[in-house]
Tab-separated table of C-alpha atoms in Angstrom:
chain	number	residue	atom	x	y	z
A	80	MET	CA	-14.495	15.932	52.790
A	81	ALA	CA	-18.193	16.581	53.788
A	82	ARG	CA	-19.513	13.539	51.562
A	83	ARG	CA	-22.223	14.031	48.945
A	84	SER	CA	-25.839	13.723	48.477
A	85	ARG	CA	-26.322	12.086	44.659
A	86	GLY	CA	-29.407	13.813	42.690
A	87	PHE	CA	-30.530	17.782	43.969
A	88	ASP	CA	-33.312	20.377	44.573
A	89	THR	CA	-34.532	20.700	40.621
A	90	GLU	CA	-37.216	23.123	41.473
A	91	ALA	CA	-34.374	25.604	43.627
A	92	ALA	CA	-32.509	24.687	40.188
A	93	PHE	CA	-34.864	26.280	38.503
A	94	ALA	CA	-35.757	29.337	39.771
A	95	HIS	CA	-32.426	30.644	40.397
A	96	LEU	CA	-31.390	29.865	37.107
A	97	ALA	CA	-35.063	31.266	35.727
A	98	LYS	CA	-33.798	34.607	37.607
A	99	ARG	CA	-29.877	34.567	37.640
A	100	ASP	CA	-30.005	34.810	33.585
A	101	ARG	CA	-32.853	35.954	31.564
A	102	LYS	CA	-31.839	34.935	28.455
A	103	LEU	CA	-31.925	31.549	29.759
A	104	GLY	CA	-34.769	31.830	31.902
A	105	LYS	CA	-37.129	33.310	28.866
A	106	TRP	CA	-36.152	29.477	27.583
A	107	MET	CA	-36.536	28.177	30.655
A	108	GLU	CA	-40.678	29.068	31.549
A	109	ARG	CA	-41.259	28.270	27.096
A	110	ILE	CA	-39.880	24.963	28.523
A	111	GLY	CA	-41.314	23.612	31.281
A	112	PRO	CA	-38.920	22.070	34.674
A	113	ILE	CA	-36.988	19.174	33.311
A	114	ALA	CA	-38.068	16.436	35.404
A	115	PRO	CA	-34.596	14.895	37.280
A	116	ASP	CA	-33.442	12.140	36.478
A	117	VAL	CA	-34.261	8.516	38.448
A	118	ARG	CA	-30.584	7.181	38.019
A	119	TRP	CA	-29.867	9.865	40.380
A	120	ARG	CA	-31.259	7.155	42.852
A	121	LYS	CA	-29.953	4.202	42.296
A	122	PRO	CA	-26.073	2.586	42.818
A	123	PHE	CA	-24.068	1.399	40.029
A	124	ASP	CA	-20.579	0.576	40.092
A	125	PRO	CA	-18.229	2.720	38.499
A	126	VAL	CA	-15.751	0.051	36.778
A	127	ASP	CA	-18.982	-1.102	35.481
A	128	ALA	CA	-20.301	1.915	33.959
A	129	LEU	CA	-16.795	3.165	32.362
A	130	ALA	CA	-16.045	-0.386	30.814
A	131	ARG	CA	-19.934	0.209	29.236
A	132	ALA	CA	-19.039	3.427	28.660
A	133	ILE	CA	-15.872	2.941	26.187
A	134	LEU	CA	-18.350	-0.429	24.273
A	135	TYR	CA	-20.910	2.350	23.256
A	136	GLN	CA	-18.146	4.524	22.164
A	137	GLN	CA	-19.363	5.658	18.225
A	138	LEU	CA	-21.761	3.378	18.012
A	139	SER	CA	-25.542	3.708	18.007
A	140	GLY	CA	-27.080	2.145	20.681
A	141	LYS	CA	-28.298	-0.778	18.815
A	142	ALA	CA	-24.991	-1.945	18.016
A	143	ALA	CA	-23.631	-1.333	21.093
A	144	ALA	CA	-26.390	-3.388	23.064
A	145	THR	CA	-25.865	-6.406	20.308
A	146	ILE	CA	-21.614	-6.460	21.176
A	147	VAL	CA	-22.385	-6.613	25.253
A	148	GLY	CA	-24.925	-8.563	25.051
A	149	ARG	CA	-22.036	-10.980	23.855
A	150	VAL	CA	-19.255	-10.083	25.519
A	151	GLU	CA	-21.669	-10.814	28.717
A	152	ALA	CA	-22.440	-14.834	27.801
A	153	ALA	CA	-18.794	-15.318	26.726
A	154	ILE	CA	-17.944	-14.047	30.393
A	155	ALA	CA	-21.493	-15.524	32.195
A	156	SER	CA	-21.765	-12.163	34.245
A	157	ASP	CA	-23.572	-8.786	32.970
A	158	ARG	CA	-21.424	-7.171	35.534
A	159	PHE	CA	-17.930	-5.820	33.534
A	160	HIS	CA	-15.008	-6.014	36.165
A	161	CYS	CA	-11.341	-7.114	36.379
A	162	ASP	CA	-12.497	-10.484	37.181
A	163	THR	CA	-15.193	-10.825	34.835
A	164	LEU	CA	-13.244	-9.273	31.777
A	165	ALA	CA	-10.724	-12.108	32.884
A	166	ARG	CA	-12.977	-14.607	31.498
A	167	ILE	CA	-12.093	-13.942	28.094
A	168	ASP	CA	-8.809	-13.154	26.709
A	169	ASP	CA	-8.300	-10.049	23.703
A	170	PRO	CA	-8.922	-13.023	20.527
A	171	GLY	CA	-12.818	-13.733	22.327
A	172	LEU	CA	-13.445	-10.037	22.769
A	173	ARG	CA	-12.333	-9.038	19.195
A	174	ALA	CA	-15.228	-12.015	17.919
A	175	CYS	CA	-17.521	-10.523	19.716
A	176	GLY	CA	-17.194	-7.128	17.532
A	177	VAL	CA	-14.849	-4.997	19.851
A	178	SER	CA	-12.380	-2.970	18.424
A	179	GLY	CA	-8.511	-3.334	19.395
A	180	ASN	CA	-8.729	-0.195	20.178
A	181	LYS	CA	-11.931	-0.733	22.664
A	182	THR	CA	-9.959	-4.487	23.423
A	183	LEU	CA	-6.817	-2.147	24.737
A	184	ALA	CA	-8.982	0.316	27.049
A	185	LEU	CA	-11.058	-2.570	28.882
A	186	ARG	CA	-7.820	-4.114	29.797
A	187	ASP	CA	-6.708	-0.879	30.730
A	188	LEU	CA	-9.726	0.042	32.972
A	189	ALA	CA	-9.076	-4.224	33.872
A	190	LEU	CA	-5.285	-3.224	35.036
A	191	ARG	CA	-6.538	-0.357	37.186
A	192	GLU	CA	-8.945	-1.848	38.693
A	193	GLN	CA	-6.503	-4.269	40.301
A	194	ARG	CA	-3.888	-1.657	41.593
A	195	GLY	CA	-6.856	0.240	43.495
A	196	GLU	CA	-6.997	3.221	40.904
A	197	ILE	CA	-10.862	3.633	40.107
A	198	PRO	CA	-12.495	5.134	42.791
A	199	THR	CA	-15.460	2.892	44.550
A	200	LEU	CA	-18.917	4.990	44.184
A	201	GLN	CA	-18.210	5.290	47.634
A	202	GLN	CA	-15.498	7.074	47.187
A	203	MET	CA	-16.447	9.084	44.954
A	204	ALA	CA	-19.896	10.500	47.309
A	205	SER	CA	-16.452	12.411	48.771
A	206	MET	CA	-14.870	13.313	46.426
A	207	ASP	CA	-15.002	16.790	44.094
A	208	GLU	CA	-15.845	16.466	40.570
A	209	ASP	CA	-12.012	17.717	40.113
A	210	ALA	CA	-10.828	14.889	41.429
A	211	ILE	CA	-13.039	12.566	40.114
A	212	ILE	CA	-12.140	13.155	36.896
A	213	ALA	CA	-7.831	13.847	37.839
A	214	ALA	CA	-8.325	9.706	38.412
A	215	LEU	CA	-10.792	8.541	35.437
A	216	VAL	CA	-9.694	10.127	32.537
A	217	PRO	CA	-6.227	9.069	32.565
A	218	ILE	CA	-7.959	5.294	32.010
A	219	ARG	CA	-7.220	4.645	28.302
A	220	GLY	CA	-10.232	5.197	25.807
A	221	ILE	CA	-12.565	8.300	28.595
A	222	GLY	CA	-12.159	11.513	28.129
A	223	ARG	CA	-13.266	14.329	29.726
A	224	TRP	CA	-17.008	13.891	28.500
A	225	THR	CA	-17.244	10.901	30.222
A	226	VAL	CA	-16.535	11.119	32.990
A	227	GLU	CA	-19.899	14.382	32.954
A	228	MET	CA	-21.987	12.161	31.311
A	229	MET	CA	-21.205	10.557	34.930
A	230	LEU	CA	-20.593	12.739	37.066
A	231	MET	CA	-24.462	14.116	35.915
A	232	PHE	CA	-26.015	11.517	35.556
A	233	ARG	CA	-25.110	8.756	37.701
A	234	LEU	CA	-23.784	10.721	40.355
A	235	GLY	CA	-26.316	13.484	40.571
A	236	ARG	CA	-24.223	16.232	40.597
A	237	PRO	CA	-25.247	19.652	40.534
A	238	ASP	CA	-22.360	21.652	39.339
A	239	VAL	CA	-21.022	20.459	35.936
A	240	LEU	CA	-20.661	22.009	32.329
A	241	PRO	CA	-19.798	19.789	29.996
A	242	VAL	CA	-18.590	22.908	27.229
A	243	ASP	CA	-16.797	20.992	24.560
A	244	ASP	CA	-19.715	19.328	24.430
A	245	LEU	CA	-21.474	20.011	20.236
A	246	GLY	CA	-25.755	20.464	22.175
A	247	ILE	CA	-24.060	22.536	25.128
A	248	ARG	CA	-22.421	24.405	22.463
A	249	LYS	CA	-24.509	25.161	19.921
A	250	GLY	CA	-28.028	25.891	23.115
A	251	ALA	CA	-25.376	28.061	24.529
A	252	GLN	CA	-25.296	29.757	20.218
A	253	VAL	CA	-29.455	30.287	20.447
A	254	VAL	CA	-30.175	31.582	23.468
A	255	ASP	CA	-27.071	34.070	23.793
A	256	ARG	CA	-28.317	34.622	19.355
A	257	LEU	CA	-24.955	34.881	18.219
A	258	GLU	CA	-23.114	34.259	14.947
A	259	GLU	CA	-21.742	31.017	16.163
A	260	MET	CA	-21.126	28.550	18.536
A	261	PRO	CA	-18.635	29.859	21.560
A	262	ALA	CA	-15.272	28.680	22.003
A	263	PRO	CA	-15.506	26.121	25.565
A	264	LYS	CA	-13.618	29.149	26.716
A	265	VAL	CA	-15.912	31.236	26.939
A	266	LEU	CA	-18.500	28.827	26.965
A	267	LEU	CA	-17.389	28.210	30.875
A	268	ALA	CA	-16.680	31.852	31.590
A	269	ARG	CA	-20.579	32.401	31.355
A	270	GLY	CA	-21.678	29.079	32.503
A	271	GLU	CA	-20.466	31.410	36.115
A	272	LYS	CA	-23.742	32.427	36.243
A	273	TRP	CA	-25.722	29.484	36.402
A	274	GLY	CA	-23.389	28.150	38.939
A	275	PRO	CA	-24.108	26.163	41.679
A	276	TYR	CA	-26.440	24.728	39.042
A	277	ARG	CA	-24.365	24.336	35.669
A	278	THR	CA	-25.677	20.219	35.539
A	279	TYR	CA	-29.687	21.564	35.477
A	280	ALA	CA	-28.822	24.360	32.693
A	281	SER	CA	-26.648	22.207	30.917
A	282	LEU	CA	-30.203	20.312	30.468
A	283	TYR	CA	-31.909	23.084	28.519
A	284	LEU	CA	-29.200	23.741	26.577
A	285	TRP	CA	-29.905	20.492	25.037
A	286	ARG	CA	-33.277	21.012	24.507
A	287	ILE	CA	-33.193	24.143	23.073
A	288	VAL	CA	-31.227	22.938	21.015
A	289	ASP	CA	-33.878	20.187	19.376
A	290	GLU	CA	-36.436	23.456	20.556
A	291	ALA	CA	-34.543	26.014	18.390
A	292	ALA	CA	-35.343	23.708	15.184
A	293	PRO	CA	-36.923	24.701	12.247
A	294	ALA	CA	-39.577	23.074	12.720
A	295	LYS	CA	-38.815	20.927	8.616
A	296	ALA	CA	-35.937	19.260	11.217
A	297	LYS	CA	-38.426	18.216	13.801
A	298	ASP	CA	-38.838	15.645	12.616
A	299	ALA	CA	-35.042	14.877	12.495
A	300	LYS	CA	-32.858	12.178	15.234
A	301	PRO	CA	-32.316	15.609	18.202
A	302	VAL	CA	-28.209	17.247	18.064
A	303	LYS	CA	-26.152	14.901	19.456
A	304	ARG	CA	-23.417	15.023	21.796
A	305	SER	CA	-20.087	14.922	21.676
A	306	GLN	CA	-17.397	11.866	22.177
A	307	GLY	CA	-16.071	11.577	24.926
């Protein structure tokens, strides 16, 4: 299978989407080009990234960062994988503030890494999106949304549309002036028009929610993305 590059030409994506979808295109012109995410260019360890995703779930960024820092200190490493996680027992993780469910998820992740079930970054380069999702969602605590965020922001895949994300659905509702948010299946069909740049369309849908918010709500926190 051909090796897949990380990232894509955002200028080409902008031109393609604006041409294919006039409703979305009007919003894109209003917002302007969205710069590429620099994380596309940086190497990363998928196991470490997944462990951090587990630890950050359902917590504020500050609270999660505190817990992550405690675990890093306890294992004497800033990288999470099976060997370093083996340096701390379950009571130790709990003492760091890691919940019981997240502790089980981290142990499952480490076990699957030991078994060779977690694709490396090099292996992912030769896998399509569906194959990566299929390989990672069996991990306890890792849902499809979490993998889609990795595909979009760490692997730079150009054609990912997280249809279960509330922000994405709300953005599509605004674009099409719907009374209710479209169901995931409806949005999936709607998004066919945005291929092969559905990732870039998603970035705009998130931004559109904020742009469309009433003036009084502008100072409020942006709409949160769904949790995976």
